[in-house]
PDB file of C-alpha atoms in Angstrom:
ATOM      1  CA  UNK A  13      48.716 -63.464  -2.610  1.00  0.00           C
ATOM      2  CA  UNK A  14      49.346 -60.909  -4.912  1.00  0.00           C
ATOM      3  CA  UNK A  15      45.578 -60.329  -5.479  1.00  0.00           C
ATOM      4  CA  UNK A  16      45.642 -59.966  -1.961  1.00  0.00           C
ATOM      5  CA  UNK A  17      48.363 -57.000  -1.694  1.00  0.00           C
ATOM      6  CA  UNK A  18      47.086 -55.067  -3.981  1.00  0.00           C
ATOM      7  CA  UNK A  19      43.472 -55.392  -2.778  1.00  0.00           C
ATOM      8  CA  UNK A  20      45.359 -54.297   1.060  1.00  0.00           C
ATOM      9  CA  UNK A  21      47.377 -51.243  -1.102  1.00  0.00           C
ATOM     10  CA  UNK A  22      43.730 -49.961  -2.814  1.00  0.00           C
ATOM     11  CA  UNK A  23      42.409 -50.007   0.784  1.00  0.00           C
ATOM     12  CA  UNK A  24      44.722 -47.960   2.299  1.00  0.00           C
ATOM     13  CA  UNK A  25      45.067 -45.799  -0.818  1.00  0.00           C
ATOM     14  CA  UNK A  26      41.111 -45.757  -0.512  1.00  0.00           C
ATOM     15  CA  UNK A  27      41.307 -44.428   2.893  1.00  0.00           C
ATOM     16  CA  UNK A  28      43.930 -42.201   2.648  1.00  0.00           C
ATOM     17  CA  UNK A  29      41.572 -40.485  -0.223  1.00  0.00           C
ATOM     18  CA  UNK A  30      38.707 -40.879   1.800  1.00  0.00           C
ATOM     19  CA  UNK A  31      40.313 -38.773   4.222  1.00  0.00           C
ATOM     20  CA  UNK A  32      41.791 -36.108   2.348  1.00  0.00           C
ATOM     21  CA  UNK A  33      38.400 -36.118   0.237  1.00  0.00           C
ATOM     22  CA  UNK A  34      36.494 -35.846   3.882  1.00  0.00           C
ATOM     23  CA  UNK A  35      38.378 -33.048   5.282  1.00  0.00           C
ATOM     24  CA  UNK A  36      38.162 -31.218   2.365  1.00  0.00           C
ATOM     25  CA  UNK A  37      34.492 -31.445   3.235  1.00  0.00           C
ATOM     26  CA  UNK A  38      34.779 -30.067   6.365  1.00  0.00           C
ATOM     27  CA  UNK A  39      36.960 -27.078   5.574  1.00  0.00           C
ATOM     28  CA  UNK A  40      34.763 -26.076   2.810  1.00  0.00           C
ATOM     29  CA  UNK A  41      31.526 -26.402   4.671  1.00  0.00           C
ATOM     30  CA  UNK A  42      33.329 -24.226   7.704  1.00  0.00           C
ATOM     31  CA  UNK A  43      33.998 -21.365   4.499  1.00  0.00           C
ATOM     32  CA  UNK A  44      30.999 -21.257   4.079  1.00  0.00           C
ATOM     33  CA  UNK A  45      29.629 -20.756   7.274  1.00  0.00           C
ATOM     34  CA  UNK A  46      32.128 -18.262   7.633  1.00  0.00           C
ATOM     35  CA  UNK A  47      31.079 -16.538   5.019  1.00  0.00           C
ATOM     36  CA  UNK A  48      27.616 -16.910   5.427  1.00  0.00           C
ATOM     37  CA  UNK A  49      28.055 -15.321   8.901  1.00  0.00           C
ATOM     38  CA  UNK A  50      29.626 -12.449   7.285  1.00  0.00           C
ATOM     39  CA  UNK A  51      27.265 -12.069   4.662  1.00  0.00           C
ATOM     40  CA  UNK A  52      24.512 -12.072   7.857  1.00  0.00           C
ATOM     41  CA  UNK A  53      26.191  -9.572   9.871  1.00  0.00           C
ATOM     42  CA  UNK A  54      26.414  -7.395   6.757  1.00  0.00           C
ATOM     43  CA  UNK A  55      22.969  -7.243   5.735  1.00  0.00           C
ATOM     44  CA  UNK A  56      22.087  -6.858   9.731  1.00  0.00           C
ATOM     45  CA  UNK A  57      24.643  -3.674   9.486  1.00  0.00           C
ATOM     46  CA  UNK A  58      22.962  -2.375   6.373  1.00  0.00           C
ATOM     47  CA  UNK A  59      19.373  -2.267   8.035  1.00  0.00           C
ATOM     48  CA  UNK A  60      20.150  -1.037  10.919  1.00  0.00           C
ATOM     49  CA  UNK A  61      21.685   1.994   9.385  1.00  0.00           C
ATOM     50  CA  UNK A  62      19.092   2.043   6.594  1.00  0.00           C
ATOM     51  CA  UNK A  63      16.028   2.080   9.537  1.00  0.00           C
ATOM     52  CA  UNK A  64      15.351   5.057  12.174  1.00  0.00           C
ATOM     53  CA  UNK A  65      15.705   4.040  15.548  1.00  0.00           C
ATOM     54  CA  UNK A  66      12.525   4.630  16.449  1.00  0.00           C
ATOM     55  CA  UNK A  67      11.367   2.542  13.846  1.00  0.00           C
ATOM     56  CA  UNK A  68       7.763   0.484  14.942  1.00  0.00           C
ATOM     57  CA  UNK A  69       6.700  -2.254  12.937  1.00  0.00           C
ATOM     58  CA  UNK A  70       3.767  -2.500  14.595  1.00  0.00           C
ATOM     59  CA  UNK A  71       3.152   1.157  13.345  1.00  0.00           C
ATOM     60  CA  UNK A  72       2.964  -0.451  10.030  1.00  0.00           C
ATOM     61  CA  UNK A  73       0.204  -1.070   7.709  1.00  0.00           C
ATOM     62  CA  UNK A  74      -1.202  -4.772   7.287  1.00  0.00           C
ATOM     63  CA  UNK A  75      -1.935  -6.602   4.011  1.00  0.00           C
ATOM     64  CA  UNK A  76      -5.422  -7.743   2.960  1.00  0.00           C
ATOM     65  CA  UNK A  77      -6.110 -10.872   4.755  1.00  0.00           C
ATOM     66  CA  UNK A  78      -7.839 -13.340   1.914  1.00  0.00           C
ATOM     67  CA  UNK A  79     -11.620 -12.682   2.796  1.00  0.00           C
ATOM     68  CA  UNK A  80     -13.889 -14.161   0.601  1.00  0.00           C
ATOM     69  CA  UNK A  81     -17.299 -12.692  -0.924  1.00  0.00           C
ATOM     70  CA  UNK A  82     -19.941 -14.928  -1.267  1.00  0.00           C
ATOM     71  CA  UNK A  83     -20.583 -16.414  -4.746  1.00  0.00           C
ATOM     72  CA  UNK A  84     -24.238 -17.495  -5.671  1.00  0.00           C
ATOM     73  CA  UNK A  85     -24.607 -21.040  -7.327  1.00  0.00           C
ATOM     74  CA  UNK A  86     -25.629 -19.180 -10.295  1.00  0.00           C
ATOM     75  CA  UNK A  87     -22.410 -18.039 -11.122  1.00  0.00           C
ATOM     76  CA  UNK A  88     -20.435 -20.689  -9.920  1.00  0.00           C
ATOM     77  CA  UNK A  89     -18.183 -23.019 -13.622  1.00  0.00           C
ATOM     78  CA  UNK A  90     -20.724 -24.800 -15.339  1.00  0.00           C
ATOM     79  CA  UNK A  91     -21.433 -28.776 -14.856  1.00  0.00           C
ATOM     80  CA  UNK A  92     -21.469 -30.913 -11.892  1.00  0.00           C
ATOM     81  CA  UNK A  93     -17.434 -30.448 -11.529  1.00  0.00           C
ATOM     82  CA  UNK A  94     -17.923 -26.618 -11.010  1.00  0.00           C
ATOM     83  CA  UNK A  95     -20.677 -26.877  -8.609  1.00  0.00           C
ATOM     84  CA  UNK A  96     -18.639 -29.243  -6.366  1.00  0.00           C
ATOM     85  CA  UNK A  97     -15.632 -26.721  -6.591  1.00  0.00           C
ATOM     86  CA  UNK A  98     -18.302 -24.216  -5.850  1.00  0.00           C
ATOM     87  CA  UNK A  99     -19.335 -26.039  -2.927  1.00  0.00           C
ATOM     88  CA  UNK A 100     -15.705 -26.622  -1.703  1.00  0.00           C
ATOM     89  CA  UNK A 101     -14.845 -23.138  -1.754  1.00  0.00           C
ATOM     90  CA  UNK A 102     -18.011 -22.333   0.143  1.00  0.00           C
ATOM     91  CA  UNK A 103     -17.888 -24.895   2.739  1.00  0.00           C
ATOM     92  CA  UNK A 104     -13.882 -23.849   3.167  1.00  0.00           C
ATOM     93  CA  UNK A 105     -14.655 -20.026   3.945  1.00  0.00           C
ATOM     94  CA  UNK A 106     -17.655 -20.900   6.082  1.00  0.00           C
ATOM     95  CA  UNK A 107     -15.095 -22.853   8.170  1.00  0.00           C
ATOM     96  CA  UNK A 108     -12.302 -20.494   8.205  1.00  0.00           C
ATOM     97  CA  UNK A 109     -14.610 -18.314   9.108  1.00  0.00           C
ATOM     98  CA  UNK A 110     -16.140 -19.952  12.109  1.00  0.00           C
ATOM     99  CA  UNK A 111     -12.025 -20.521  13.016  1.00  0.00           C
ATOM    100  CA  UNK A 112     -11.533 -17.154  12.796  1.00  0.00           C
ATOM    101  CA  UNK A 113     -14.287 -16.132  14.630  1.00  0.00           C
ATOM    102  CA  UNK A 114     -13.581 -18.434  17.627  1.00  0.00           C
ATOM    103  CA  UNK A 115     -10.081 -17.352  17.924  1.00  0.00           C
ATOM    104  CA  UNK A 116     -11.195 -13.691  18.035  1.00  0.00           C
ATOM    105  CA  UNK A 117     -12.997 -14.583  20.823  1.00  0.00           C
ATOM    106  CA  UNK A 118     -10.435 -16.089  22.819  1.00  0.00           C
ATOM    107  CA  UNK A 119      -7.760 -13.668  22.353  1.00  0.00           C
ATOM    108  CA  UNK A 120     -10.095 -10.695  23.131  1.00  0.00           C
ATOM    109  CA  UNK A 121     -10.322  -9.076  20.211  1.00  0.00           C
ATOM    110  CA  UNK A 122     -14.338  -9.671  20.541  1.00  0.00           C
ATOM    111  CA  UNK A 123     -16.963 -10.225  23.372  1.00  0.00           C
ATOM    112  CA  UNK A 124     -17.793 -13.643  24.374  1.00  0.00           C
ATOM    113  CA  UNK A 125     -20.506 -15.079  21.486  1.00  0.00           C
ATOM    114  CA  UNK A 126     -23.349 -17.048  21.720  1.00  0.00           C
ATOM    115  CA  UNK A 127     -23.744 -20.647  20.474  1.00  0.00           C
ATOM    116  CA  UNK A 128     -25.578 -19.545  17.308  1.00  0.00           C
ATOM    117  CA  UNK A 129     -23.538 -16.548  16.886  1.00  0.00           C
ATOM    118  CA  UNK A 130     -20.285 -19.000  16.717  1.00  0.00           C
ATOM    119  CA  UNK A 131     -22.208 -20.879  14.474  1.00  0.00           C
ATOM    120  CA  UNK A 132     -22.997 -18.128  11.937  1.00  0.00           C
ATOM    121  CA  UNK A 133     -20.184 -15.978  12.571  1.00  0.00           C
ATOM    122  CA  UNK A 134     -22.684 -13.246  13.823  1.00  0.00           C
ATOM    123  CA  UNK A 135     -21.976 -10.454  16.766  1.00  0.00           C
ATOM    124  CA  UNK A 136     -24.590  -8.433  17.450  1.00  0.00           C
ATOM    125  CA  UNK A 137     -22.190  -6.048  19.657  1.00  0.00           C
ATOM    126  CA  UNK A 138     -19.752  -5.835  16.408  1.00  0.00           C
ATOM    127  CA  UNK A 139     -22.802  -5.278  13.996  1.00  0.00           C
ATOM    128  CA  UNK A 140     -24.049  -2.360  16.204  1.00  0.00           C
ATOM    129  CA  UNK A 141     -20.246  -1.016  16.316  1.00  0.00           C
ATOM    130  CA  UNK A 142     -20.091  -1.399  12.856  1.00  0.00           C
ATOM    131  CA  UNK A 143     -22.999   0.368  11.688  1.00  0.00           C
ATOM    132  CA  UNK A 144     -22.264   3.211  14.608  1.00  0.00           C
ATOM    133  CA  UNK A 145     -18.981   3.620  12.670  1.00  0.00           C
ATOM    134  CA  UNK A 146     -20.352   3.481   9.261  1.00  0.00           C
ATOM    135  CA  UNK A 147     -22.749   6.233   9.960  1.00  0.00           C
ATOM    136  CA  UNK A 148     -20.008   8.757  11.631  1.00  0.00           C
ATOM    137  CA  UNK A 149     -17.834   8.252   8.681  1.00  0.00           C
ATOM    138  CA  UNK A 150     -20.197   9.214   6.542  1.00  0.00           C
ATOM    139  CA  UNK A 151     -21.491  12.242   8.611  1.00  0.00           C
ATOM    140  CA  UNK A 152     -18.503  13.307   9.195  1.00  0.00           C
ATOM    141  CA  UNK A 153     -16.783  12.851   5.839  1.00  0.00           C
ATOM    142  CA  UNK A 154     -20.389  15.149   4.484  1.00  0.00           C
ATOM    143  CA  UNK A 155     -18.483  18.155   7.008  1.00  0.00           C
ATOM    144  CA  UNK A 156     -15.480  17.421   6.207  1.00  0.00           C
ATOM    145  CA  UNK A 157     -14.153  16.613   9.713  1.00  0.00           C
ATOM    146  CA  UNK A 158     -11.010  15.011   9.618  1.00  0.00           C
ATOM    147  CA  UNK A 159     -10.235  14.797  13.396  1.00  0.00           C
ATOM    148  CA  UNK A 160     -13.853  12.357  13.900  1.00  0.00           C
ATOM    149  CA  UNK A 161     -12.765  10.583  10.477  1.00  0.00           C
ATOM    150  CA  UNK A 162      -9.384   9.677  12.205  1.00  0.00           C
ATOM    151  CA  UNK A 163     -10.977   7.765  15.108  1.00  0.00           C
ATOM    152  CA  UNK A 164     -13.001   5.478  13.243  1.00  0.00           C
ATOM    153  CA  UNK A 165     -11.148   4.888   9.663  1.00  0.00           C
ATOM    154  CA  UNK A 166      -7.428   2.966   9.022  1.00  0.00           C
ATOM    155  CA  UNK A 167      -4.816   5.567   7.412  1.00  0.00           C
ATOM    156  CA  UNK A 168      -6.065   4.012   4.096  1.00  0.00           C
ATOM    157  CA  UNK A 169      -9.749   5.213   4.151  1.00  0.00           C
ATOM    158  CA  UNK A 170      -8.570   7.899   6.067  1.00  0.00           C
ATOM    159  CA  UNK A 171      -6.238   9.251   3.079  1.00  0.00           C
ATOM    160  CA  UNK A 172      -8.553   8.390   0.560  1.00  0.00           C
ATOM    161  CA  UNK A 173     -11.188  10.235   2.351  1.00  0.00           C
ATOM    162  CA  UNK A 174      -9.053  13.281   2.900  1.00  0.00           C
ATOM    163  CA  UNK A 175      -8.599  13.409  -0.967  1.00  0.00           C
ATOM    164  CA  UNK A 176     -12.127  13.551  -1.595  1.00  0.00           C
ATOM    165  CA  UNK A 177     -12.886  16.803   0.906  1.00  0.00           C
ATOM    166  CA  UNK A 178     -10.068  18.641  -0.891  1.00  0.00           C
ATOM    167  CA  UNK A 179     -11.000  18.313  -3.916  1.00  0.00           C
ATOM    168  CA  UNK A 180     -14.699  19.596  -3.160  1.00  0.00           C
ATOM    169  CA  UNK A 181     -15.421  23.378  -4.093  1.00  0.00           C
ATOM    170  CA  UNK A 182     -14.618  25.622  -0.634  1.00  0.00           C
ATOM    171  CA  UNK A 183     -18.298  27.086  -1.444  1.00  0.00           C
ATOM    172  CA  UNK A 184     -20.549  24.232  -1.092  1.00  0.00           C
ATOM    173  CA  UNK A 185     -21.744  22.229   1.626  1.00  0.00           C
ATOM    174  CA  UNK A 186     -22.637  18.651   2.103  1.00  0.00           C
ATOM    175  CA  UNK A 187     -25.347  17.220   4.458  1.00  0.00           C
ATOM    176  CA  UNK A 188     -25.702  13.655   5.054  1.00  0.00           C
ATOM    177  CA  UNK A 189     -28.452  12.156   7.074  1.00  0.00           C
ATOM    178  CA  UNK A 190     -29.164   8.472   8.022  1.00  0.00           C
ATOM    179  CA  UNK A 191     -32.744   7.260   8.470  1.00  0.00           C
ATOM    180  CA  UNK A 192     -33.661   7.324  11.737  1.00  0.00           C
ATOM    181  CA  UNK A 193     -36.641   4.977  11.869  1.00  0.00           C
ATOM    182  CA  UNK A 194     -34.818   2.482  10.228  1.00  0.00           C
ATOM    183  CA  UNK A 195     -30.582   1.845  11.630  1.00  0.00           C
ATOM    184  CA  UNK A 196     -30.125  -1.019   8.705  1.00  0.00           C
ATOM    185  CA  UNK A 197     -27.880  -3.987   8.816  1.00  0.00           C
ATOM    186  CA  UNK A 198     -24.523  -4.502   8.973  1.00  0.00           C
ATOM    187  CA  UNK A 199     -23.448  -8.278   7.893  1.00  0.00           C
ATOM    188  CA  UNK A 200     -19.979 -10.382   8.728  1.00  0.00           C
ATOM    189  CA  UNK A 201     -19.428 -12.118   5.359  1.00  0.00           C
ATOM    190  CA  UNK A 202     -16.055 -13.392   5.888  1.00  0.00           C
ATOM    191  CA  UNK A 203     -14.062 -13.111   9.268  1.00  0.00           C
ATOM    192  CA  UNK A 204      -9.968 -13.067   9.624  1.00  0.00           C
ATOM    193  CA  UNK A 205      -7.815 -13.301  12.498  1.00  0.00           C
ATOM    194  CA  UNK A 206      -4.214 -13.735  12.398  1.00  0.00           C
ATOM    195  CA  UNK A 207      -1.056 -13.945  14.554  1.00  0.00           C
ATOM    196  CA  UNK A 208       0.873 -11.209  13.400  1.00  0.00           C
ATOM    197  CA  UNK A 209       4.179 -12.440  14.786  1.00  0.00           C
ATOM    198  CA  UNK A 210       3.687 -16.159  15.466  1.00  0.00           C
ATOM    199  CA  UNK A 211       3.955 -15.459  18.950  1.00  0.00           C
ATOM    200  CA  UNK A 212       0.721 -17.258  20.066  1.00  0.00           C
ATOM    201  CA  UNK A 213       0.128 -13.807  22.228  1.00  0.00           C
ATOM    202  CA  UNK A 214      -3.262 -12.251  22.765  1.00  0.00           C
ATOM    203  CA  UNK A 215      -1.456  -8.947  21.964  1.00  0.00           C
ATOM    204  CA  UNK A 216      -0.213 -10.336  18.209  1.00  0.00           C
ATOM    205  CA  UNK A 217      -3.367 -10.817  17.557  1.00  0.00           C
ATOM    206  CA  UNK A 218      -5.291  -8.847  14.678  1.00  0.00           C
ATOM    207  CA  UNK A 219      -8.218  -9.770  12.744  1.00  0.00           C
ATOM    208  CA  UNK A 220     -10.321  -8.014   9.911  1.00  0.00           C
ATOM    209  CA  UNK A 221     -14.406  -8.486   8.377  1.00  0.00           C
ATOM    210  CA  UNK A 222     -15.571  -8.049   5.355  1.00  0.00           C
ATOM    211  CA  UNK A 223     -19.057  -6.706   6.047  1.00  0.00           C
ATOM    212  CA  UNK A 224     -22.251  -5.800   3.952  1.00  0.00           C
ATOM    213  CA  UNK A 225     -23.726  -2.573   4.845  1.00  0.00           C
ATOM    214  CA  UNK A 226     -27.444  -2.230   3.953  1.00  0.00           C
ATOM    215  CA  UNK A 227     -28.601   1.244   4.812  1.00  0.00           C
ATOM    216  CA  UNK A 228     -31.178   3.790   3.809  1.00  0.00           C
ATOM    217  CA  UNK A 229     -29.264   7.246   3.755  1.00  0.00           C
ATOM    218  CA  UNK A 230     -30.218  11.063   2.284  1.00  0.00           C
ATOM    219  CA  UNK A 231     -27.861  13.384   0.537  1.00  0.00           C
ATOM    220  CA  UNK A 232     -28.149  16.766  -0.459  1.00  0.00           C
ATOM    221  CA  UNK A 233     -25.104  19.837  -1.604  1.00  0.00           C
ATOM    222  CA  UNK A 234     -25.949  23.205  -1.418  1.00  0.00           C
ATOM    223  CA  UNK A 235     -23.689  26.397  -2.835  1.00  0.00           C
ATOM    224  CA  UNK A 236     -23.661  29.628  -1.618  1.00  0.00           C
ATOM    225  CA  UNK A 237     -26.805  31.476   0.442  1.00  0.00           C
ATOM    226  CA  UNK A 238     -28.108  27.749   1.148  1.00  0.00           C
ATOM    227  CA  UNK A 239     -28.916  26.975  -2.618  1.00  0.00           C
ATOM    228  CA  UNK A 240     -29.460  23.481  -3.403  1.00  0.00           C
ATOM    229  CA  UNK A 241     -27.227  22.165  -5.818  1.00  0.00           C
ATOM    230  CA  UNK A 242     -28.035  18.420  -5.862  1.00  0.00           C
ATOM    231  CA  UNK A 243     -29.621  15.910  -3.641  1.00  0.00           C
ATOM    232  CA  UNK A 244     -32.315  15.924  -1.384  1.00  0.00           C
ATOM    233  CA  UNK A 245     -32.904  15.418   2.033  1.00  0.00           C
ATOM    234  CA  UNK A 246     -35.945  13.579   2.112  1.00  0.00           C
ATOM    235  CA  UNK A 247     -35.691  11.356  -0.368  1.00  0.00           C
ATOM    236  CA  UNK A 248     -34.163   8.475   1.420  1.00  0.00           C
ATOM    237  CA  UNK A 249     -32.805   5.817  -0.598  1.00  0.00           C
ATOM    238  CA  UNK A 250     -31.159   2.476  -0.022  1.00  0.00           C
ATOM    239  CA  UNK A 251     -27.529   1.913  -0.296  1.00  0.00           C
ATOM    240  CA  UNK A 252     -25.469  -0.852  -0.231  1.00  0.00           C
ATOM    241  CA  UNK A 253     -21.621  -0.826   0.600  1.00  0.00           C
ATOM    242  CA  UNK A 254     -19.130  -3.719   1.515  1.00  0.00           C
ATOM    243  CA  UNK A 255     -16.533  -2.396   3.649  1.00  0.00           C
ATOM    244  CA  UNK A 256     -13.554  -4.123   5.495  1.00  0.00           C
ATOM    245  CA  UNK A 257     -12.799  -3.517   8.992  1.00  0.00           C
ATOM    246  CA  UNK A 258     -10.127  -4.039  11.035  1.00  0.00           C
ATOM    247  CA  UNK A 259      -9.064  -4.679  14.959  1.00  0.00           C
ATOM    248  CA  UNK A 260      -5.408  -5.145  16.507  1.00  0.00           C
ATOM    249  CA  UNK A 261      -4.843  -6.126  19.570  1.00  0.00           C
ATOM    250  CA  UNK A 262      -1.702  -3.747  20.127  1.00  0.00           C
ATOM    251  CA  UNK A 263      -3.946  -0.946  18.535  1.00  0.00           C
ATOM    252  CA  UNK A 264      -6.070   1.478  21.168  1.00  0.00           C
ATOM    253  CA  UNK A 265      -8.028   1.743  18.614  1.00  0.00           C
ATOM    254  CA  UNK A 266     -11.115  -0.427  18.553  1.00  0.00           C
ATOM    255  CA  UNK A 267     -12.781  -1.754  15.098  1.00  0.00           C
ATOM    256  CA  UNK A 268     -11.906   0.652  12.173  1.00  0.00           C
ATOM    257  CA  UNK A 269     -12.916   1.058   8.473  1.00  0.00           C
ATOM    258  CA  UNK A 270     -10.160  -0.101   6.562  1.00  0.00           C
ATOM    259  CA  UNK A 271     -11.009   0.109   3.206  1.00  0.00           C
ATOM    260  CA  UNK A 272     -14.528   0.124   0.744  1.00  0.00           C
ATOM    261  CA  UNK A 273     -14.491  -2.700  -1.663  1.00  0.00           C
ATOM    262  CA  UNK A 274     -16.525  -3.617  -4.689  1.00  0.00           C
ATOM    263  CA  UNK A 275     -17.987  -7.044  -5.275  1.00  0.00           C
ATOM    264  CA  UNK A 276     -16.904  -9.363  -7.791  1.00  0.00           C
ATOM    265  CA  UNK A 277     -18.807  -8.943 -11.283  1.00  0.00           C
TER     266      UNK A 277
END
């Protein structure tokens, strides 16, 4: 019996501790959201002031999606483990790529493809715009003409490109000529496309292709009275650039040179 009481007494006691224990829970976890809401409505109060009003975000500037350049098998780790990670990686990109392709397609940011085209992450209509674009940049970065540089590069080549007129001598004059009997090749190595703002809308939609430029081009600079400094028109030589482009969907803009980029050693 007594066994008994006291078992009944460290029950209640139990539960009386229980309680007090459990709704000291719940008043500390309502602090906390208290002062977590606080904390929220302060930070939301310190951007808004710290941000213009017209502030765009779509206005803003996109990281680097992670394209890939192709690596040979040559250079791949050696033994048999680094050609299967070699193979992986490959295999991985290819896919991504054919992903990324597809989805361009259906959110518009690219004309409807053909079968093969999905397949090998080809577009003849985006090589042609490519290579259209590649040649006015460089034409018009050889005059110096910012205004047709604007409409076909990001406001990263763009700035870039600007630096590079200004710091060539007011006297001389560059002329840059494409071969006309030959337009080259513009190749997709590695397509992107990305939901900006996880809104599964068309309009979030941007995307961006590393592409392989294989052109034969002429360069020549002259000084003053027309003297040839360096250079020469007709010898046309072959040239080989990797440049990303990029497309938004809530851009006006259509494809654009984002940035030149070098190949890995």
């Amino acid at each position: 019996m007594i066994s008994l009481r006291l078992a009944r007494v460290g029950l209640r006691a139990g539960a009386g501790i229980g309680a007090r224990r459990g709704a000291a829970t719940i008043s500390q976890a309502q602090k906390k959201r208290e002062e977590d809401a606080k904390q929220l409505a302060s930070l939301e109060r310190m951007a808004s002031s710290e941000l213009p009003k017209d502030f765009d975000i779509k206005s803003q500037q996109l990281m680097i999606l992670d394209l890939k350049f192709p690596t040979p098998l040559s250079k791949s780790a050696p033994g048999l483990q680094g050609k299967v990670a070699w193979a992986k990686e490959t295999v991985q990109d290819k896919l991504t790529s054919i992903w990324s392709f597809r989805k361009a397609y259906k959110v518009g940011l690219i004309p409807k493809p053909s079968i093969l085209e999905r397949l090998t992450v080809s577009s003849k209509q985006l090589s042609s715009h490519a290579l259209a674009t590649y040649k006015s940049m460089n034409s018009s970065f050889a005059r110096g003409d910012i205004k047709s540089l604007s409409r076909v590069c990001s406001e990263e080549q763009l700035k870039k490109l600007k630096e590079r007129i200004k710091a060539r001598p007011k006297d001389q004059t560059v002329v840059w000529q494409g071969d006309e009997g030959d337009n080259g090749e513009a190749k997709i190595l590695s397509f992107r496309t990305v939901d900006a703002w996880n809104s599964k809308k068309p309009e979030d939609h941007c995307a961006q292709v590393l592409l392989r430029f294989d052109t034969k081009q002429s360069v020549a600079i002259y000084g003053p009275k027309g003297k040839l400094l360096s250079g020469d028109l007709k010898k046309i030589v072959p040239v080989r650039e990797y440049i990303i482009m990029e497309k938004k969907m809530w851009d006006d803009n259509d494809w654009t040179l984002r940035k030149s980029v070098d190949p890995p050693e």
